[in-house]
């Protein structure tokens, strides 16, 4: 399997990364290299092997349902680009 | 004319009633000042890591057990990637391939009266995920304001199979689910505050066709009325499109309550490509048999179990039992009525709660919790019908008097207003004689074979008795005298 330039541009758009035509060419090469690795791995017979969702074979640690955080809005908003009335302001988005 | 069949599946987002968020220790309390409950994890500041809230998992297990689903021994959190300012990480932590709850079903009562029926709706899955923040678009000099207090609030997304066939069934399902999550205490069910919201996947197909039609998804319906209105509009719109020769395009639509119409948000072409993958920040969630057993032990009697008990112990019909267990309030109320009136009177208790009381509440736009007639008062009233102190007709009068607080109990009202039924046969006989003497024409008609005339005479006697004569005794005496 290999990616087309169009697919590279689509992935870049989904990730909101701007790539030039030259960069797309280079990226296509990189990504196709990764696909070759995946193909090599897929050639291995893994029947009977349970898929892992994580590299470490341990389970999720849980925390009790308790409120442990206090209000630190002032500190967080001190480093935000723009705030008003306690809100973070961003370029207008309406769907 | 083609007969159309409607196909509806529903996805519900229920905010879980935990104190803290699903992956952080920030509070989930509703109504706080903007961003005062959004901590570093909720803001996605660099270097933070999510830690799963055990309470949220408890809720998911409770739900799974309550609907007879399989609680997955191992489930996995995945990243759902999309860009929106109220989602600071650029992805929502959700579950994709391995959800925590698989399968299950809910039994729903649909319709009323003669047309009422029951239906079992199967569920596909339910999974844990985090809620996003809120965007405010008004009046920030051309900018949007972002409040991240809601970001990270635990949600259980509950997905049904596409098994509903009308907007009424969709509403019945949503109501049953709403009642259940409140019943088992995992969600406060407050729809105005967005604690319980539904997306409806709607399609139509010619009756008898096996394949589904192309569906459109109506997003974010936060009341049962909107759910019904949106589906009804959408179904008619789709049928019109097809009948006019156009094809339905898969799309996401929004319902506008003001116009009563659905309008397109996005088509499939520009639909999100979420690129799910397992979240490397979170390990698989493992739920052992001991944990499930503990949660099982903490569950209250479930609607289904209560329903079975009402049928087996109290002799109620399946429909009555389902209706009374449709939510915790009505089940509790009914049981409190029976506690006073006795198990032997369970059937009239069910009728009074489901018919007379329900109609009266409906008329005033009141909820059961606001009923001026308490369960104990209603039970007391039913006792007096059962022991023949009053007739059903008089009971309705007493009920009205209880409703308007003319007395503290049925007994007090019956006593004070002199409503006690006349069962003394001597007294009734005197009344019957009086009426027979005064209504010779009716008597003659009856003797000529007109059964209607008999009813007129009964009416006269009851009127003379101010409704207090025992109707059965009046009937018997009258017939005996006329035929004698």
XYZ file of C-alpha atoms in Angstrom:
579
model
C 0.000 0.000 0.000
C 1.215 3.499 -0.768
C -0.274 6.958 -0.341
C -1.091 9.370 -3.156
C -0.127 13.041 -2.948
C -3.821 13.842 -2.607
C -4.096 11.624 0.451
C -1.076 13.317 1.964
C -2.724 16.704 1.472
C -5.964 15.405 3.029
C -4.158 14.062 6.087
C -2.313 17.369 6.413
C -5.625 19.221 6.264
C -7.223 16.955 8.885
C -4.272 17.619 11.175
C -4.430 21.348 10.325
C -0.797 21.288 9.121
C 0.042 23.445 6.138
C 2.369 21.653 3.704
C 3.790 23.054 0.485
C 3.935 20.961 -2.688
C 7.628 20.215 -2.023
C 6.967 19.208 1.566
C 4.105 17.005 0.436
C 6.484 15.113 -1.846
C 8.973 14.549 0.995
C 6.195 13.616 3.430
C 4.751 11.156 0.936
C 8.133 9.402 0.857
C 8.310 9.313 4.678
C 4.791 8.011 5.096
C 5.228 5.355 2.439
C 8.376 4.232 4.253
C 6.249 3.761 7.375
C 3.702 1.793 5.388
C 6.481 -0.539 4.253
C 7.367 -1.156 7.887
C 3.720 -1.898 8.642
C 3.556 -4.276 5.715
C 6.609 -6.122 6.972
C 4.969 -6.461 10.400
C 1.680 -7.585 8.912
C 3.463 -10.437 7.173
C 4.079 -12.021 10.589
C 1.580 -14.700 11.555
C -0.140 -13.348 14.696
C -2.973 -15.848 14.897
C -3.746 -16.616 18.533
C -2.005 -13.469 19.798
C -4.317 -11.141 21.694
C -4.074 -7.557 20.403
C -2.643 -5.060 22.896
C -4.087 -1.583 23.271
C -0.929 -0.321 24.932
C 2.772 -1.104 24.841
C 2.692 -1.963 28.531
C 0.664 -4.965 29.581
C -0.801 -3.402 32.714
C -4.221 -1.995 33.481
C -5.484 1.507 34.144
C -4.899 3.036 37.563
C -8.014 4.718 38.931
C -8.528 7.670 41.214
C -11.356 8.055 43.741
C -14.214 10.373 42.742
C -13.086 13.374 44.769
C -12.651 17.027 43.901
C -8.952 17.742 44.333
C -8.515 20.836 42.157
C -9.102 24.395 43.277
C -9.930 27.426 41.155
C -6.754 28.665 39.455
C -8.442 30.630 36.720
C -6.482 33.828 37.378
C -3.152 32.031 36.963
C -4.259 30.183 33.824
C -5.777 33.264 32.225
C -2.674 35.341 32.943
C -0.939 33.412 30.141
C -3.925 33.249 27.764
C -3.771 35.453 24.653
C -7.144 37.067 25.333
C -9.861 36.735 27.992
C -13.024 38.564 28.953
C -15.608 37.999 31.682
C -13.753 34.849 32.705
C -13.946 33.404 29.184
C -11.088 32.525 26.851
C -11.579 34.470 23.607
C -10.898 32.841 20.259
C -11.542 33.800 16.616
C -15.271 33.532 15.959
C -16.478 30.012 15.244
C -20.058 29.195 14.390
C -21.099 25.920 12.964
C -49.145 5.119 -2.925
C -46.044 3.717 -1.310
C -46.390 2.856 2.356
C -43.371 4.199 4.203
C -41.704 2.700 7.219
C -39.732 4.899 9.587
C -36.455 3.637 11.082
C -34.989 5.408 14.102
C -31.907 4.769 16.193
C -30.978 6.992 19.129
C -27.674 8.002 20.651
C -27.977 9.483 24.104
C -25.386 11.416 26.069
C -25.984 11.126 29.792
C -23.804 13.251 32.067
C -22.746 11.043 34.943
C -23.487 12.230 38.462
C -19.911 12.193 39.735
C -18.424 14.881 41.939
C -15.267 15.252 39.867
C -14.440 15.017 36.175
C -13.671 11.826 34.327
C -9.929 12.445 33.942
C -9.205 15.242 36.421
C -9.997 16.276 39.979
C -11.942 19.411 38.964
C -15.522 19.797 40.199
C -18.474 19.028 37.913
C -20.982 21.210 39.815
C -23.339 23.038 37.446
C -23.543 26.821 37.248
C -20.095 27.921 38.482
C -18.503 31.121 37.138
C -16.837 30.483 33.741
C -13.576 28.529 33.815
C -13.372 28.322 37.614
C -13.773 24.536 37.356
C -11.368 24.004 34.477
C -8.030 22.717 35.738
C -4.738 22.164 33.913
C -5.866 18.750 32.622
C -9.171 20.142 31.304
C -7.284 22.992 29.634
C -4.829 20.536 28.050
C -1.791 22.396 29.320
C 1.465 20.778 28.216
C 2.633 17.798 30.228
C -0.645 16.913 31.927
C -1.945 13.348 31.981
C -5.474 11.972 32.435
C -6.262 9.726 35.415
C -9.554 7.836 35.210
C -12.285 8.485 37.801
C -13.428 5.240 39.455
C -16.842 6.765 40.138
C -17.493 7.186 36.410
C -16.683 3.518 35.828
C -19.034 2.557 38.690
C -21.822 4.416 36.859
C -21.096 2.588 33.584
C -21.175 -0.786 35.369
C -24.455 0.108 37.091
C -25.972 0.963 33.751
C -24.669 -2.195 32.092
C -26.136 -4.378 34.832
C -29.449 -2.509 34.805
C -30.032 -3.209 31.102
C -28.795 -6.788 31.193
C -25.744 -5.983 29.083
C -22.275 -7.452 29.145
C -19.830 -5.335 31.138
C -16.540 -5.664 29.277
C -13.756 -7.214 31.284
C -11.396 -5.065 29.300
C -12.208 -1.840 27.480
C -10.005 0.732 25.808
C -10.007 4.526 25.629
C -9.436 6.051 22.212
C -8.780 9.517 20.868
C -11.448 10.994 18.623
C -9.640 13.722 16.725
C -11.259 16.977 15.646
C -10.557 20.672 15.997
C -12.914 22.947 17.836
C -12.062 25.653 20.381
C -14.115 24.080 23.158
C -11.952 20.944 22.862
C -8.495 22.188 23.858
C -6.601 18.919 23.360
C -7.665 18.629 19.719
C -9.217 15.274 20.549
C -11.941 13.900 22.766
C -11.111 10.887 24.905
C -13.814 8.338 24.129
C -14.086 4.608 23.540
C -14.258 3.132 20.079
C -13.515 -0.510 19.334
C -13.829 -1.854 22.864
C -16.618 -0.068 24.801
C -17.290 -0.712 28.482
C -20.913 -1.876 27.994
C -22.025 -4.178 25.175
C -25.625 -5.124 24.287
C -28.572 -5.054 26.677
C -32.165 -3.930 26.157
C -34.912 -1.766 27.608
C -38.651 -2.492 27.625
C -40.715 0.541 26.695
C -44.449 1.240 27.026
C -45.762 2.985 23.892
C -49.060 4.817 23.429
C -52.070 5.017 25.698
C -55.403 3.320 26.247
C -56.519 0.717 23.714
C -53.587 1.387 21.409
C -50.983 0.858 24.109
C -48.308 -1.781 23.569
C -44.910 -2.800 24.846
C -41.707 -3.040 22.890
C -38.210 -4.261 23.652
C -35.510 -2.004 22.218
C -32.038 -3.509 22.088
C -28.962 -1.474 22.757
C -25.784 -1.708 20.753
C -23.349 -0.387 23.321
C -22.601 2.270 25.899
C -19.214 3.885 26.315
C -17.467 6.349 28.576
C -16.179 9.654 27.229
C -15.546 13.244 28.212
C -17.797 16.209 27.467
C -16.478 19.288 25.634
C -16.591 22.895 26.870
C -19.092 25.512 25.756
C -18.704 28.169 23.076
C -20.509 31.483 23.491
C -20.879 33.373 20.271
C -22.564 36.571 21.376
C -20.960 39.935 21.686
C -17.242 39.570 22.206
C -16.192 42.106 19.526
C -16.384 39.506 16.782
C -14.814 36.752 18.858
C -16.195 33.648 20.547
C -15.928 33.116 24.296
C -14.954 29.691 25.633
C -16.037 28.278 28.990
C -14.269 25.021 29.816
C -16.112 24.193 33.051
C -17.981 21.423 31.262
C -14.847 20.092 29.536
C -14.026 16.690 31.003
C -17.439 16.059 32.565
C -18.017 12.294 32.348
C -20.554 11.132 29.783
C -22.058 7.766 29.073
C -22.965 7.591 25.387
C -25.765 5.049 24.989
C -26.393 3.753 21.483
C -29.607 1.935 20.540
C -30.153 -0.407 17.642
C -32.232 1.187 14.833
C -35.363 -0.513 16.155
C -37.826 2.298 16.679
C -40.518 2.674 14.035
C -42.231 5.954 14.936
C -41.575 9.201 16.771
C -43.828 7.887 19.555
C -41.577 4.866 20.013
C -38.514 7.127 19.937
C -39.981 9.312 22.680
C -41.045 6.264 24.708
C -37.503 4.911 24.453
C -35.922 8.223 25.437
C -38.306 8.520 28.401
C -37.612 4.962 29.541
C -33.868 5.543 29.344
C -34.202 8.899 31.116
C -36.182 7.246 33.918
C -33.677 4.401 34.178
C -30.525 6.532 34.510
C -32.249 8.524 37.259
C -33.606 5.356 38.885
C -30.107 3.890 39.242
C -28.687 7.259 40.269
C -26.068 7.706 37.546
C -27.464 10.901 35.960
C -29.624 13.730 37.311
C -31.574 13.741 34.025
C -31.801 17.541 33.918
C -32.479 18.161 30.240
C -32.489 21.967 30.438
C -28.970 21.868 31.813
C -27.944 19.393 29.119
C -27.416 16.435 31.454
C -29.384 14.180 29.102
C -29.424 14.852 25.354
C -30.353 12.769 22.339
C -29.259 12.466 18.722
C -31.761 10.700 16.437
C -30.723 8.801 13.318
C -33.733 8.830 11.019
C -34.403 7.122 7.701
C -37.438 5.901 5.759
C -37.940 2.922 3.471
C -40.841 1.416 1.538
C -42.716 -0.985 3.815
C -41.411 -4.500 3.330
C -37.990 -3.459 2.039
C -35.179 -5.166 3.934
C -32.375 -2.608 3.484
C -32.400 0.630 5.421
C -32.787 3.929 3.614
C -30.084 6.614 3.824
C -30.180 8.221 7.244
C -29.799 11.754 8.477
C -28.747 12.436 12.045
C -30.598 15.080 14.070
C -28.179 16.414 16.693
C -28.622 17.585 20.252
C -32.310 17.256 21.060
C -32.741 18.291 24.665
C -36.461 17.760 25.256
C -38.901 14.952 24.517
C -41.140 17.382 22.654
C -38.322 18.513 20.357
C -37.375 14.881 19.793
C -40.883 14.136 18.553
C -41.282 17.325 16.523
C -37.860 16.961 14.900
C -38.456 13.344 13.897
C -41.960 14.045 12.576
C -40.676 16.916 10.459
C -37.645 14.963 9.251
C -39.703 11.897 8.272
C -42.147 13.990 6.233
C -39.270 15.854 4.604
C -37.512 12.632 3.601
C -40.711 11.094 2.205
C -41.379 14.239 0.158
C -37.835 14.248 -1.197
C -38.044 10.630 -2.296
C -41.532 10.964 -3.740
C -40.349 13.936 -5.774
C -37.599 11.785 -7.208
C -34.637 13.070 -5.180
C -32.193 10.933 -3.232
C -31.515 11.405 0.472
C -27.900 12.391 1.167
C -26.380 11.220 4.417
C -26.070 14.329 6.571
C -26.064 15.812 10.031
C -28.921 18.219 10.726
C -29.995 20.549 13.509
C -33.553 21.081 14.723
C -34.777 24.650 15.026
C -37.536 24.672 17.652
C -38.801 28.085 16.493
C -39.506 27.056 12.902
C -40.093 23.374 13.742
C -37.746 22.435 10.896
C -34.517 20.532 10.573
C -31.666 22.100 8.615
C -28.433 20.713 7.320
C -25.255 21.136 9.336
C -22.900 19.098 7.168
C -23.070 16.392 4.510
C -21.164 13.151 4.499
C -18.515 14.603 2.184
C -17.362 17.140 4.747
C -18.243 14.957 7.717
C -15.545 14.572 10.315
C -12.888 11.969 9.809
C -12.106 11.300 13.437
C -9.053 9.064 12.985
C -9.695 7.117 16.188
C -6.748 5.377 17.804
C -6.086 3.987 21.289
C -5.039 6.780 23.655
C -1.435 6.091 24.666
C -1.988 8.158 27.855
C -4.457 5.620 29.196
C -4.083 1.925 29.841
C -6.878 -0.578 29.205
C -9.678 -0.423 31.770
C -9.962 -3.808 33.474
C -13.169 -4.606 35.375
C -12.992 -7.783 37.449
C -15.860 -10.030 38.492
C -15.507 -8.832 42.118
C -16.051 -5.217 41.070
C -19.148 -6.151 39.055
C -20.477 -8.216 41.990
C -19.997 -5.277 44.357
C -21.926 -2.903 42.070
C -24.616 -5.537 41.572
C -25.043 -5.708 45.337
C -25.527 -1.942 45.536
C -28.209 -1.725 42.847
C -31.762 -0.882 43.915
C -34.679 -3.029 42.761
C -34.732 -2.297 39.025
C -37.797 -1.291 36.993
C -37.892 -4.697 35.321
C -37.728 -6.554 38.643
C -40.368 -4.304 40.173
C -42.528 -4.874 37.122
C -42.291 -8.658 37.519
C -43.111 -8.356 41.205
C -46.159 -6.149 40.503
C -47.424 -8.810 38.129
C -46.640 -11.855 40.274
C -47.458 -10.464 43.748
C -50.136 -7.913 42.981
C -51.753 -9.492 39.925
C -51.309 -6.446 37.709
C -51.409 -6.746 33.923
C -48.157 -6.410 32.001
C -49.215 -3.011 30.681
C -50.164 -1.658 34.113
C -46.950 -2.961 35.619
C -44.841 -1.396 32.873
C -46.615 1.941 33.101
C -46.310 2.120 36.881
C -42.606 1.271 36.767
C -41.913 3.754 33.963
C -40.203 5.942 36.539
C -39.258 5.765 40.170
C -41.736 8.437 41.279
C -44.797 6.598 39.979
C -43.573 3.222 41.252
C -42.944 4.647 44.728
C -46.281 6.457 44.760
C -48.172 3.355 43.684
C -46.453 1.218 46.317
C -47.325 3.769 48.981
C -50.986 3.668 47.879
C -51.011 -0.129 48.051
C -49.369 -0.028 51.478
C -52.491 1.754 52.764
C -55.210 0.164 50.617
C -53.844 -3.369 50.837
C -52.537 -5.833 48.259
C -56.053 -7.121 47.607
C -56.909 -3.697 46.167
C -53.797 -3.394 44.005
C -55.781 -3.329 40.751
C -58.036 -0.394 41.747
C -54.926 1.305 43.166
C -53.250 0.968 39.765
C -56.325 2.366 38.019
C -56.583 5.345 40.320
C -52.898 6.209 39.911
C -52.753 5.608 36.152
C -56.154 6.961 35.142
C -57.866 9.306 37.593
C -54.814 10.825 39.237
C -52.814 10.950 36.004
C -55.658 12.719 34.169
C -56.104 15.237 36.985
C -52.351 15.971 37.123
C -52.245 16.264 33.362
C -55.104 18.754 33.389
C -53.217 21.005 35.800
C -49.853 20.422 34.145
C -48.495 19.032 37.401
C -45.920 16.320 38.039
C -46.694 13.406 40.343
C -44.307 14.842 42.928
C -46.533 17.947 43.104
C -49.777 16.024 43.549
C -52.005 17.652 46.175
C -53.416 14.185 46.915
C -50.874 12.111 48.792
C -50.448 8.380 48.304
C -51.755 7.788 51.835
C -54.885 9.867 51.115
C -55.543 8.025 47.876
C -55.017 4.674 49.608
C -57.531 5.703 52.280
C -60.053 6.610 49.600
C -59.642 3.264 47.822
C -60.204 1.451 51.127
C -63.596 3.127 51.445
C -64.600 2.057 47.945
C -63.469 -1.472 48.683
C -65.513 -1.740 51.897
C -68.605 -0.244 50.212
C -68.637 2.902 52.295
C -68.833 4.888 49.057
C -69.551 4.119 45.428
C -67.122 4.809 42.601
C -69.129 7.834 41.539
C -68.997 9.339 45.024
C -65.310 8.405 45.235
C -64.599 10.756 42.373
C -66.269 13.528 44.370
C -64.168 12.672 47.421
C -61.057 12.643 45.255
C -61.857 16.159 44.032
C -62.369 17.242 47.633
C -58.988 15.782 48.593
C -57.435 17.535 45.626
C -58.758 20.904 46.797
C -57.787 20.129 50.397
C -61.328 20.158 51.793
C -60.235 17.597 54.317
C -57.164 15.729 55.507
C -58.454 12.268 54.637
C -61.169 10.500 52.657
C -62.801 9.473 55.936
C -62.965 13.050 57.132
C -64.506 14.245 53.855
C -67.037 11.401 53.729
C -68.056 12.151 57.305
C -68.121 15.944 56.976
C -69.997 16.011 53.679
C -72.306 13.111 54.535
C -71.298 11.022 51.550
C -71.591 7.649 53.192
C -73.315 5.197 50.924
C -76.865 4.171 51.847
C -76.822 0.398 52.174
C -79.787 0.110 54.489
C -82.188 -1.838 52.274
C -85.212 -0.375 54.053
C -84.130 3.134 53.169
C -83.400 2.196 49.577
C -86.701 0.399 49.262
C -88.532 3.505 50.429
C -86.766 5.523 47.755
C -87.533 2.944 45.060
C -91.219 2.892 45.987
C -91.353 6.662 45.872
C -89.806 6.788 42.400
C -91.971 3.991 41.017
C -95.080 5.805 42.206
C -93.978 9.101 40.688
C -92.867 7.714 37.310
C -95.750 5.640 36.041
C -94.887 6.395 32.415
C -91.399 4.879 32.742
C -92.818 1.869 34.501
C -95.294 1.318 31.687
C -92.535 1.645 29.082
C -90.404 -0.899 30.907
C -93.287 -3.328 31.082
C -93.743 -2.850 27.331
C -90.189 -4.129 26.922
C -88.124 -0.962 26.842
C -84.943 -1.668 28.800
C -83.950 2.007 28.532
C -86.785 2.915 30.829
C -85.154 0.840 33.538
C -81.979 2.891 33.373
C -84.037 6.049 33.624
C -85.632 4.729 36.809
C -82.251 3.798 38.297
C -81.107 7.314 37.508
C -84.119 8.760 39.293
C -83.487 6.700 42.415
C -79.788 7.619 42.482
C -80.730 11.253 42.043
C -83.178 11.088 44.892
C -80.446 9.448 46.997
C -77.975 12.182 45.964
C -75.794 9.466 44.482
C -75.292 7.792 47.822
C -77.427 4.684 47.366
C -75.530 1.479 46.685
C -76.049 1.101 42.907
C -76.123 -2.676 43.024
C -78.826 -2.730 45.683
C -80.868 -0.164 43.774
C -80.663 -2.300 40.634
C -81.710 -5.463 42.385
C -84.582 -3.925 44.317
C -85.923 -2.069 41.353
C -85.879 -5.119 39.121
C -87.509 -7.254 41.756
C -90.311 -4.733 42.238
C -90.914 -4.223 38.534
C -90.997 -7.903 37.795
C -92.820 -8.850 40.938
